[in-house]
């Protein structure tokens, strides 16, 4: 986008701002006396030519949105002067300001809170016609539907409510409302900050198309420097209520003069992989932005500047042109002659004000890839561990078979029957036929595994009976002690017994 030829020959700018000031008072006490003031905007001077786009960038809290509301007279200025087409509109009342509302409109930052949820889209977009008493040809409904179609919405959305639309569609509705009366100046307060990247591109392209079609003049406020670079003709950089640099788009991005602008541009990521090695350094500003209630004396950026000297601390630099169309407010600018060459002693805070991070070239990018290949090897080992960990999962299937028998062995002979399972393991080769019957038993024993609650129900009662029986042999411990000895002396008998003991469960199962 280039500045139109008519703007260069225009005798006077469309909008002219001189020394604009806005202080918000801070009151305390019972009598609400003013004790301090928030200096949101403090002495802004700039102009906007017809048909151009002025971009305003800066950190949060630097006064960008307040400046936009002062231009559109949504806020009453504390001081300064605002002229629109040669007419002073600084202190006009509501009645006298009404004719200018038709030529000055605003696109608000939040597309959710800027629309009345109780009104339909047709009522919202058609409100400017009603307030200004304008009766368009074909009626308000037809004009509103044409405007909705122009911003990329369906004319059938006329009777819908704001909650039925997405964030991007709501922002388009706000744009349609602002452009309904075809204004001359549009102030867009971060129109794409609440939208995703794909919707941002659509809204930015829409603003460009409408500017070419309707001949609009924009003042766009944004955080994204890449968006500002795409849509703006000139760019103003703000810091703590003041403009520190104002220049054309190409000059500002190629040769920034203010240290704060240089730090901002160093933070812009380079999306092109081929240019990754061309960016040499990243400037990290230390410390926080000072409070606008008590801003520092002199240059307001000297507390975070790496070139600050004693004159920066005591004297405020004026915004003066150092090149053609390039205005800077700095005593020691970058890419320009020093405005205070006699003062060369840096402040103590200036030495530690920033941290410069060097960007690695492409040749050094191969080293970080080696650890990635090393870390990929251990990924194969966990697969073996997982294979091993699955093996024990097959064994615990057999282990439940033993705990099934343990309830029956919860009596005193629990210690020795533990050895008996080891002997029947060798017996399966001899007792092939008995295994046919136990084959039915495992099928039933599988069910006890599913319903283990019923199986322990019987052993729970048997201990109750066994608890009564030990009351009698409690006086004859020797006899119970001899009993295990007898079973220990006859292991062969117990070894032969399993073949017989297999049949009784089958009979009990038949019963």
Short mmCIF file of C-alpha atoms in Angstrom, two decimals:
data_model
loop_
_atom_site.label_atom_id
_atom_site.label_comp_id
_atom_site.label_asym_id
_atom_site.label_seq_id
_atom_site.Cartn_x
_atom_site.Cartn_y
_atom_site.Cartn_z
CA UNK A 1 0.00 0.00 0.00
CA UNK A 2 1.31 3.46 -0.88
CA UNK A 3 0.23 6.91 0.15
CA UNK A 4 -2.23 8.33 -2.39
CA UNK A 5 -1.01 11.16 -4.55
CA UNK A 6 -3.83 13.44 -3.42
CA UNK A 7 -2.57 13.29 0.18
CA UNK A 8 0.83 14.68 -0.80
CA UNK A 9 -0.72 17.75 -2.44
CA UNK A 10 -3.45 18.25 0.14
CA UNK A 11 -3.23 21.76 1.67
CA UNK A 12 -4.18 20.56 5.12
CA UNK A 13 -4.44 17.15 6.81
CA UNK A 14 -7.72 15.45 7.52
CA UNK A 15 -6.90 15.12 11.23
CA UNK A 16 -4.45 17.27 13.17
CA UNK A 17 -3.52 16.69 16.81
CA UNK A 18 -1.38 19.13 18.82
CA UNK A 19 -0.23 18.57 22.41
CA UNK A 20 -3.06 16.15 23.26
CA UNK A 21 -3.20 15.42 27.01
CA UNK A 22 -5.43 13.16 29.08
CA UNK A 23 -4.96 12.72 32.83
CA UNK A 24 -7.30 10.56 34.89
CA UNK A 25 -7.55 11.95 38.43
CA UNK A 26 -7.03 9.74 41.50
CA UNK A 27 -9.22 10.84 44.39
CA UNK A 28 -9.13 9.70 48.01
CA UNK A 29 -10.63 10.62 51.32
CA UNK A 30 -14.07 11.57 52.47
CA UNK A 31 -14.09 14.72 50.39
CA UNK A 32 -12.69 12.90 47.32
CA UNK A 33 -9.77 15.23 46.87
CA UNK A 34 -7.40 14.62 43.99
CA UNK A 35 -4.09 13.25 45.23
CA UNK A 36 -2.54 12.16 41.93
CA UNK A 37 -3.32 11.56 38.27
CA UNK A 38 -2.73 8.79 35.75
CA UNK A 39 -0.93 10.44 32.84
CA UNK A 40 -2.34 8.17 30.15
CA UNK A 41 -1.60 10.56 27.27
CA UNK A 42 0.86 13.40 27.71
CA UNK A 43 1.56 15.69 24.77
CA UNK A 44 0.84 13.90 21.48
CA UNK A 45 1.40 15.76 18.21
CA UNK A 46 0.76 14.24 14.79
CA UNK A 47 -1.46 14.51 11.74
CA UNK A 48 -3.23 12.12 9.38
CA UNK A 49 -3.49 12.84 5.68
CA UNK A 50 -6.57 11.89 3.65
CA UNK A 51 -6.51 8.36 2.25
CA UNK A 52 -3.55 7.09 4.31
CA UNK A 53 -3.28 4.61 7.16
CA UNK A 54 -1.48 5.59 10.35
CA UNK A 55 -0.42 2.66 12.54
CA UNK A 56 0.13 3.09 16.28
CA UNK A 57 2.17 0.50 18.20
CA UNK A 58 3.48 0.19 21.73
CA UNK A 59 3.36 -1.86 24.90
CA UNK A 60 0.19 -2.41 26.88
CA UNK A 61 -0.65 0.63 28.99
CA UNK A 62 1.18 3.18 26.85
CA UNK A 63 -2.03 5.08 26.00
CA UNK A 64 -2.89 3.85 22.50
CA UNK A 65 -6.58 3.11 23.17
CA UNK A 66 -6.97 6.32 25.15
CA UNK A 67 -5.58 8.26 22.20
CA UNK A 68 -8.13 6.63 19.88
CA UNK A 69 -11.01 7.55 22.17
CA UNK A 70 -9.77 11.12 22.41
CA UNK A 71 -9.64 11.45 18.62
CA UNK A 72 -13.24 10.28 18.28
CA UNK A 73 -14.27 12.43 21.26
CA UNK A 74 -15.48 9.50 23.30
CA UNK A 75 -13.32 10.97 26.07
CA UNK A 76 -12.92 14.63 26.98
CA UNK A 77 -9.30 15.77 26.59
CA UNK A 78 -7.52 17.35 29.54
CA UNK A 79 -5.48 19.56 27.24
CA UNK A 80 -4.30 20.00 23.68
CA UNK A 81 -6.13 20.51 20.43
CA UNK A 82 -7.88 18.17 17.96
CA UNK A 83 -8.85 19.47 14.52
CA UNK A 84 -10.89 17.61 11.93
CA UNK A 85 -10.93 19.16 8.45
CA UNK A 86 -9.77 22.44 9.94
CA UNK A 87 -12.49 22.54 12.63
CA UNK A 88 -11.57 22.40 16.30
CA UNK A 89 -13.58 19.59 17.88
CA UNK A 90 -11.67 19.45 21.18
CA UNK A 91 -14.43 20.66 23.46
CA UNK A 92 -17.60 20.45 21.38
CA UNK A 93 -20.73 19.35 23.23
CA UNK A 94 -22.93 16.43 22.21
CA UNK A 95 -25.26 18.43 19.98
CA UNK A 96 -22.46 20.13 18.06
CA UNK A 97 -20.46 16.93 17.82
CA UNK A 98 -23.32 14.98 16.24
CA UNK A 99 -22.64 16.12 12.64
CA UNK A 100 -19.02 15.01 12.97
CA UNK A 101 -20.04 11.54 14.17
CA UNK A 102 -21.09 10.76 10.64
CA UNK A 103 -17.52 11.31 9.39
CA UNK A 104 -15.61 9.87 12.38
CA UNK A 105 -16.32 6.30 13.43
CA UNK A 106 -14.55 3.70 15.58
CA UNK A 107 -14.05 -0.09 15.45
CA UNK A 108 -13.78 -1.32 19.01
CA UNK A 109 -11.28 -3.82 20.33
CA UNK A 110 -13.63 -6.41 21.85
CA UNK A 111 -16.13 -7.80 19.32
CA UNK A 112 -18.10 -9.47 22.14
CA UNK A 113 -18.84 -6.52 24.42
CA UNK A 114 -19.21 -3.90 21.67
CA UNK A 115 -22.47 -5.42 20.38
CA UNK A 116 -25.76 -5.25 22.28
CA UNK A 117 -26.86 -8.86 22.88
CA UNK A 118 -30.55 -7.82 22.98
CA UNK A 119 -30.58 -6.30 19.50
CA UNK A 120 -30.54 -8.07 16.17
CA UNK A 121 -27.79 -7.47 13.63
CA UNK A 122 -30.13 -5.43 11.48
CA UNK A 123 -30.91 -3.12 14.41
CA UNK A 124 -27.22 -2.75 15.35
CA UNK A 125 -25.96 -1.94 11.86
CA UNK A 126 -28.99 0.24 11.10
CA UNK A 127 -28.65 2.32 14.30
CA UNK A 128 -26.37 4.99 12.71
CA UNK A 129 -29.03 5.75 10.08
CA UNK A 130 -31.64 6.26 12.79
CA UNK A 131 -29.42 8.41 15.01
CA UNK A 132 -28.26 10.64 12.15
CA UNK A 133 -31.69 10.84 10.51
CA UNK A 134 -30.41 9.45 7.22
CA UNK A 135 -32.84 7.72 4.88
CA UNK A 136 -30.85 5.78 2.25
CA UNK A 137 -32.27 4.93 -1.12
CA UNK A 138 -34.06 1.59 -1.09
CA UNK A 139 -34.61 1.69 2.66
CA UNK A 140 -32.48 0.91 5.69
CA UNK A 141 -33.00 -2.85 5.47
CA UNK A 142 -31.69 -3.10 1.94
CA UNK A 143 -28.68 -0.87 2.71
CA UNK A 144 -27.82 -2.90 5.81
CA UNK A 145 -28.03 -6.17 3.90
CA UNK A 146 -25.74 -4.76 1.20
CA UNK A 147 -23.25 -3.70 3.87
CA UNK A 148 -23.36 -7.16 5.49
CA UNK A 149 -22.66 -8.73 2.13
CA UNK A 150 -19.80 -6.29 1.55
CA UNK A 151 -18.02 -7.33 4.77
CA UNK A 152 -18.41 -11.02 3.96
CA UNK A 153 -21.62 -11.92 5.81
CA UNK A 154 -24.87 -13.38 4.52
CA UNK A 155 -27.74 -10.90 4.09
CA UNK A 156 -29.96 -13.48 5.76
CA UNK A 157 -28.16 -12.72 9.05
CA UNK A 158 -30.22 -9.55 9.33
CA UNK A 159 -32.58 -11.00 11.98
CA UNK A 160 -30.00 -12.95 13.99
CA UNK A 161 -28.51 -12.03 17.37
CA UNK A 162 -24.81 -11.48 18.21
CA UNK A 163 -24.49 -14.69 20.25
CA UNK A 164 -25.14 -16.71 17.09
CA UNK A 165 -21.89 -15.56 15.47
CA UNK A 166 -18.21 -16.35 15.99
CA UNK A 167 -15.55 -13.82 17.00
CA UNK A 168 -14.51 -13.09 13.44
CA UNK A 169 -18.09 -12.63 12.31
CA UNK A 170 -18.79 -10.26 15.21
CA UNK A 171 -15.80 -8.18 14.27
CA UNK A 172 -17.16 -7.99 10.73
CA UNK A 173 -20.47 -6.78 12.17
CA UNK A 174 -18.60 -4.04 14.05
CA UNK A 175 -16.85 -3.03 10.82
CA UNK A 176 -20.18 -2.93 8.98
CA UNK A 177 -21.67 -0.67 11.66
CA UNK A 178 -18.66 1.68 11.53
CA UNK A 179 -18.80 1.91 7.73
CA UNK A 180 -22.57 2.16 7.41
CA UNK A 181 -22.55 5.97 6.95
CA UNK A 182 -19.36 5.93 4.79
CA UNK A 183 -17.21 7.97 7.19
CA UNK A 184 -14.02 9.78 6.23
CA UNK A 185 -11.96 8.67 9.25
CA UNK A 186 -12.08 5.28 10.97
CA UNK A 187 -10.19 4.59 14.20
CA UNK A 188 -9.66 0.82 14.58
CA UNK A 189 -8.66 -0.09 18.13
CA UNK A 190 -6.88 -3.44 17.78
CA UNK A 191 -9.42 -4.87 15.32
CA UNK A 192 -7.65 -8.25 14.99
CA UNK A 193 -6.16 -8.82 18.47
CA UNK A 194 -9.02 -11.10 19.61
CA UNK A 195 -9.02 -13.22 16.45
CA UNK A 196 -6.94 -16.18 15.29
CA UNK A 197 -4.38 -15.90 12.53
CA UNK A 198 -6.59 -17.03 9.65
CA UNK A 199 -9.40 -14.64 10.63
CA UNK A 200 -6.86 -11.84 11.16
CA UNK A 201 -5.77 -12.10 7.54
CA UNK A 202 -9.39 -11.96 6.36
CA UNK A 203 -10.21 -8.86 8.43
CA UNK A 204 -7.01 -7.06 7.42
CA UNK A 205 -7.63 -7.76 3.73
CA UNK A 206 -11.21 -6.61 4.17
CA UNK A 207 -10.04 -3.28 5.61
CA UNK A 208 -7.67 -2.81 2.67
CA UNK A 209 -10.39 -3.55 0.12
CA UNK A 210 -12.86 -1.18 1.78
CA UNK A 211 -10.24 1.56 1.89
CA UNK A 212 -9.63 1.27 -1.83
CA UNK A 213 -13.36 1.08 -2.55
CA UNK A 214 -14.63 3.85 -0.27
CA UNK A 215 -11.51 6.03 0.04
CA UNK A 216 -11.27 5.67 3.82
CA UNK A 217 -8.61 7.03 6.18
CA UNK A 218 -7.50 4.71 8.98
CA UNK A 219 -5.83 5.09 12.36
CA UNK A 220 -5.10 1.48 13.32
CA UNK A 221 -3.95 0.57 16.83
CA UNK A 222 -2.33 -2.83 17.25
CA UNK A 223 0.30 -4.85 19.09
CA UNK A 224 1.31 -7.04 16.19
CA UNK A 225 4.11 -5.30 14.31
CA UNK A 226 3.69 -7.59 11.30
CA UNK A 227 0.04 -6.54 10.93
CA UNK A 228 0.97 -2.87 11.24
CA UNK A 229 3.67 -3.29 8.62
CA UNK A 230 1.18 -4.82 6.22
CA UNK A 231 -1.57 -2.20 6.47
CA UNK A 232 0.16 1.07 7.43
CA UNK A 233 1.70 3.89 5.42
CA UNK A 234 3.20 5.60 8.45
CA UNK A 235 3.85 4.21 11.93
CA UNK A 236 3.90 5.97 15.31
CA UNK A 237 5.66 4.27 18.23
CA UNK A 238 4.32 5.16 21.69
CA UNK A 239 5.94 4.68 25.07
CA UNK A 240 4.34 5.70 28.36
CA UNK A 241 1.94 8.25 26.92
CA UNK A 242 4.30 9.83 24.39
CA UNK A 243 5.25 9.31 20.74
CA UNK A 244 8.95 8.48 20.60
CA UNK A 245 9.21 7.90 16.84
CA UNK A 246 7.07 8.65 13.78
CA UNK A 247 8.18 7.62 10.30
CA UNK A 248 7.23 5.94 7.07
CA UNK A 249 6.84 2.19 7.13
CA UNK A 250 9.97 1.41 5.10
CA UNK A 251 12.20 3.84 6.98
CA UNK A 252 11.03 2.66 10.38
CA UNK A 253 11.66 -1.02 9.71
CA UNK A 254 14.92 -0.56 7.81
CA UNK A 255 16.57 2.19 9.90
CA UNK A 256 14.94 2.57 13.33
CA UNK A 257 16.39 5.54 15.22
CA UNK A 258 14.92 5.32 18.72
CA UNK A 259 16.40 2.60 20.97
CA UNK A 260 12.92 1.50 22.05
CA UNK A 261 11.88 1.00 18.42
CA UNK A 262 15.00 -1.06 17.80
CA UNK A 263 14.19 -3.27 20.79
CA UNK A 264 10.62 -3.76 19.54
CA UNK A 265 11.71 -4.73 16.05
CA UNK A 266 14.27 -7.19 17.40
CA UNK A 267 11.42 -9.08 19.07
CA UNK A 268 9.61 -9.69 15.77
CA UNK A 269 10.06 -13.36 14.78
CA UNK A 270 11.33 -14.16 11.30
CA UNK A 271 8.89 -16.65 9.70
CA UNK A 272 11.16 -17.45 6.74
CA UNK A 273 13.48 -20.43 7.48
CA UNK A 274 15.97 -19.19 4.88
CA UNK A 275 16.47 -15.95 6.83
CA UNK A 276 16.89 -17.64 10.18
CA UNK A 277 20.63 -17.03 10.26
CA UNK A 278 20.43 -13.39 9.12
CA UNK A 279 19.03 -12.09 12.38
CA UNK A 280 22.04 -11.51 14.59
CA UNK A 281 20.73 -10.38 17.96
CA UNK A 282 17.68 -10.10 20.19
CA UNK A 283 17.47 -7.17 22.60
CA UNK A 284 15.79 -8.03 25.90
CA UNK A 285 14.75 -4.99 27.94
CA UNK A 286 15.11 -5.52 31.65
CA UNK A 287 12.74 -4.11 34.20
CA UNK A 288 9.10 -3.11 33.90
CA UNK A 289 7.44 -0.10 32.34
CA UNK A 290 7.32 2.74 34.91
CA UNK A 291 3.98 3.71 36.37
CA UNK A 292 2.10 6.44 34.48
CA UNK A 293 1.11 7.88 37.86
CA UNK A 294 4.72 8.85 38.56
CA UNK A 295 6.68 8.71 35.28
CA UNK A 296 10.44 9.26 35.33
CA UNK A 297 11.87 12.70 34.68
CA UNK A 298 13.53 13.61 31.43
CA UNK A 299 13.26 10.92 28.77
CA UNK A 300 10.73 8.38 29.99
CA UNK A 301 12.70 5.53 28.46
CA UNK A 302 16.02 6.30 30.18
CA UNK A 303 15.36 3.76 32.97
CA UNK A 304 15.51 0.92 30.41
CA UNK A 305 17.79 2.42 27.75
CA UNK A 306 21.35 1.20 27.17
CA UNK A 307 22.43 4.62 25.82
CA UNK A 308 21.06 6.79 28.65
CA UNK A 309 23.28 9.60 29.93
CA UNK A 310 22.82 12.40 32.44
CA UNK A 311 21.01 14.62 29.94
CA UNK A 312 18.45 11.85 29.33
CA UNK A 313 17.66 11.87 33.04
CA UNK A 314 17.16 15.62 33.34
CA UNK A 315 15.95 16.92 29.97
CA UNK A 316 13.02 15.60 27.95
CA UNK A 317 13.89 15.18 24.25
CA UNK A 318 11.52 16.86 21.78
CA UNK A 319 10.00 15.07 18.79
CA UNK A 320 12.00 16.54 15.92
CA UNK A 321 12.62 15.42 12.31
CA UNK A 322 16.09 13.92 11.85
CA UNK A 323 15.45 12.75 8.28
CA UNK A 324 12.85 13.29 5.59
CA UNK A 325 9.54 12.31 7.18
CA UNK A 326 11.31 10.68 10.14
CA UNK A 327 10.68 12.23 13.58
CA UNK A 328 12.45 10.97 16.71
CA UNK A 329 12.44 12.01 20.37
CA UNK A 330 15.90 10.92 21.56
CA UNK A 331 19.19 12.56 22.62
CA UNK A 332 21.30 9.66 21.32
CA UNK A 333 19.39 8.16 18.37
CA UNK A 334 20.40 5.14 16.35
CA UNK A 335 21.34 5.53 12.67
CA UNK A 336 21.47 9.31 13.03
CA UNK A 337 23.67 12.10 14.37
CA UNK A 338 23.99 12.36 18.13
CA UNK A 339 21.89 15.22 19.49
CA UNK A 340 24.00 15.55 22.66
CA UNK A 341 27.56 14.65 21.68
CA UNK A 342 29.08 16.42 24.70
CA UNK A 343 27.38 14.01 27.14
CA UNK A 344 29.14 10.65 26.83
CA UNK A 345 29.04 9.28 30.37
CA UNK A 346 26.54 6.48 30.66
CA UNK A 347 24.32 6.09 33.68
CA UNK A 348 24.96 3.22 36.05
CA UNK A 349 21.58 1.66 35.20
CA UNK A 350 22.29 1.87 31.46
CA UNK A 351 25.08 -0.72 31.62
CA UNK A 352 22.69 -3.42 32.83
CA UNK A 353 19.57 -2.16 31.06
CA UNK A 354 19.44 -4.80 28.32
CA UNK A 355 20.54 -8.30 27.53
CA UNK A 356 21.62 -9.09 23.99
CA UNK A 357 20.97 -12.66 22.86
CA UNK A 358 22.88 -13.85 19.81
CA UNK A 359 21.09 -16.02 17.29
CA UNK A 360 22.97 -19.18 16.27
CA UNK A 361 23.85 -19.42 12.54
CA UNK A 362 22.76 -22.30 10.38
CA UNK A 363 26.13 -24.07 10.75
CA UNK A 364 25.56 -24.41 14.48
CA UNK A 365 22.08 -25.83 14.09
CA UNK A 366 23.42 -29.34 13.39
CA UNK A 367 24.70 -29.79 16.94
CA UNK A 368 21.30 -29.63 18.65
CA UNK A 369 20.11 -32.46 16.40
CA UNK A 370 22.63 -34.97 17.76
CA UNK A 371 21.11 -35.18 21.23
CA UNK A 372 17.78 -35.82 19.56
CA UNK A 373 19.20 -38.93 17.86
CA UNK A 374 20.67 -40.12 21.14
CA UNK A 375 17.45 -39.69 22.96
CA UNK A 376 15.67 -41.69 20.28
CA UNK A 377 17.63 -44.88 21.18
CA UNK A 378 16.23 -45.34 24.70
CA UNK A 379 12.80 -45.33 23.13
CA UNK A 380 13.49 -48.84 21.75
CA UNK A 381 14.46 -50.23 25.17
CA UNK A 382 11.14 -49.54 26.83
CA UNK A 383 9.57 -51.74 24.17
CA UNK A 384 11.66 -54.69 25.42
CA UNK A 385 10.73 -53.83 28.95
CA UNK A 386 7.13 -53.74 27.95
CA UNK A 387 7.54 -57.15 26.33
CA UNK A 388 9.02 -58.45 29.56
CA UNK A 389 6.36 -56.79 31.59
CA UNK A 390 3.75 -58.60 29.55
CA UNK A 391 5.27 -61.97 30.37
CA UNK A 392 4.51 -61.77 34.08
CA UNK A 393 0.98 -61.02 33.08
CA UNK A 394 0.65 -64.62 31.83
CA UNK A 395 2.05 -66.04 35.07
CA UNK A 396 -0.35 -64.28 37.40
CA UNK A 397 -3.05 -66.24 35.58
CA UNK A 398 -1.62 -69.39 37.19
CA UNK A 399 -1.09 -67.77 40.55
CA UNK A 400 -4.79 -67.24 41.12
CA UNK A 401 -5.16 -71.03 40.81
CA UNK A 402 -3.09 -71.41 43.97
CA UNK A 403 -4.94 -68.78 45.96
CA UNK A 404 -8.15 -70.60 45.05
CA UNK A 405 -6.89 -73.58 47.01
CA UNK A 406 -5.51 -71.46 49.82
CA UNK A 407 -8.93 -70.77 51.36
CA UNK A 408 -9.33 -74.50 51.84
CA UNK A 409 -5.86 -74.62 53.35
CA UNK A 410 -6.49 -71.72 55.71
CA UNK A 411 -6.46 -74.28 58.55
CA UNK A 412 -3.35 -75.51 60.37
CA UNK A 413 -1.97 -77.78 57.56
CA UNK A 414 -1.33 -74.66 55.38
CA UNK A 415 2.46 -74.95 55.70
CA UNK A 416 2.82 -78.44 54.27
CA UNK A 417 0.17 -78.61 51.58
CA UNK A 418 2.20 -75.88 49.90
CA UNK A 419 4.71 -78.61 48.91
CA UNK A 420 2.04 -80.97 47.59
CA UNK A 421 1.34 -78.88 44.42
CA UNK A 422 4.94 -79.44 43.37
CA UNK A 423 4.45 -83.24 43.40
CA UNK A 424 1.19 -83.33 41.44
CA UNK A 425 2.96 -81.31 38.74
CA UNK A 426 4.93 -84.46 37.81
CA UNK A 427 1.88 -86.66 38.15
CA UNK A 428 -0.08 -85.37 35.13
CA UNK A 429 1.89 -87.67 32.81
CA UNK A 430 0.77 -90.73 34.82
CA UNK A 431 -2.75 -89.69 35.61
CA UNK A 432 -3.88 -88.72 32.12
CA UNK A 433 -7.39 -90.00 32.59
CA UNK A 434 -8.00 -88.15 35.84
CA UNK A 435 -7.07 -84.96 34.06
CA UNK A 436 -10.09 -85.37 31.83
CA UNK A 437 -12.35 -84.90 34.79
CA UNK A 438 -10.38 -82.02 36.22
CA UNK A 439 -10.72 -80.46 32.78
CA UNK A 440 -14.32 -79.91 33.64
CA UNK A 441 -13.34 -78.66 37.04
CA UNK A 442 -11.16 -75.83 35.63
CA UNK A 443 -14.07 -74.82 33.47
CA UNK A 444 -16.01 -74.49 36.67
CA UNK A 445 -13.04 -73.14 38.49
CA UNK A 446 -12.91 -70.34 35.95
CA UNK A 447 -16.30 -69.27 37.12
CA UNK A 448 -15.15 -69.02 40.72
CA UNK A 449 -12.51 -66.65 39.44
CA UNK A 450 -15.23 -64.51 37.99
CA UNK A 451 -17.33 -64.84 41.12
CA UNK A 452 -14.75 -65.09 43.84
CA UNK A 453 -17.23 -63.69 46.28
CA UNK A 454 -19.29 -66.89 46.34
CA UNK A 455 -16.29 -69.25 46.66
CA UNK A 456 -14.92 -67.62 49.80
CA UNK A 457 -18.45 -67.63 51.20
CA UNK A 458 -18.18 -71.34 52.10
CA UNK A 459 -14.66 -71.09 53.56
CA UNK A 460 -15.89 -68.20 55.65
CA UNK A 461 -18.36 -70.52 57.36
CA UNK A 462 -15.86 -73.40 57.76
CA UNK A 463 -13.50 -71.24 59.83
CA UNK A 464 -16.47 -70.46 62.03
CA UNK A 465 -16.94 -74.19 62.65
CA UNK A 466 -13.23 -74.80 62.99
CA UNK A 467 -13.18 -71.98 65.51
CA UNK A 468 -15.55 -74.00 67.69
CA UNK A 469 -13.68 -77.30 67.27
CA UNK A 470 -10.32 -75.97 68.51
CA UNK A 471 -12.04 -75.18 71.78
CA UNK A 472 -11.98 -78.93 72.63
CA UNK A 473 -8.45 -79.83 71.37
CA UNK A 474 -7.09 -76.68 73.04
CA UNK A 475 -6.27 -78.88 76.11
CA UNK A 476 -4.50 -81.49 73.95
CA UNK A 477 -1.86 -79.57 71.96
CA UNK A 478 0.41 -82.57 71.98
CA UNK A 479 -2.10 -84.64 70.07
CA UNK A 480 -2.38 -81.94 67.35
CA UNK A 481 1.35 -81.74 67.24
CA UNK A 482 1.60 -85.51 66.71
CA UNK A 483 -0.91 -85.37 63.94
CA UNK A 484 1.31 -83.36 61.56
CA UNK A 485 4.14 -85.71 62.36
CA UNK A 486 2.03 -88.67 61.26
CA UNK A 487 1.24 -86.92 57.99
CA UNK A 488 4.90 -86.12 57.59
CA UNK A 489 5.93 -89.78 58.10
CA UNK A 490 3.59 -90.96 55.37
CA UNK A 491 4.44 -88.83 52.32
CA UNK A 492 4.00 -91.74 49.97
CA UNK A 493 0.47 -92.26 51.16
CA UNK A 494 -0.31 -88.62 50.61
CA UNK A 495 1.28 -88.86 47.19
CA UNK A 496 -1.01 -91.68 46.20
CA UNK A 497 -3.98 -90.01 47.68
CA UNK A 498 -4.31 -87.33 45.05
CA UNK A 499 -5.56 -89.80 42.49
CA UNK A 500 -8.35 -90.73 44.86
CA UNK A 501 -8.96 -87.24 45.99
CA UNK A 502 -9.73 -86.19 42.42
CA UNK A 503 -12.89 -88.29 42.29
CA UNK A 504 -14.66 -86.95 45.36
CA UNK A 505 -14.91 -83.43 43.88
CA UNK A 506 -16.60 -84.96 40.83
CA UNK A 507 -19.15 -86.67 43.03
CA UNK A 508 -19.71 -83.55 45.01
CA UNK A 509 -20.17 -81.70 41.77
CA UNK A 510 -22.79 -84.22 40.71
CA UNK A 511 -24.61 -83.75 43.94
#
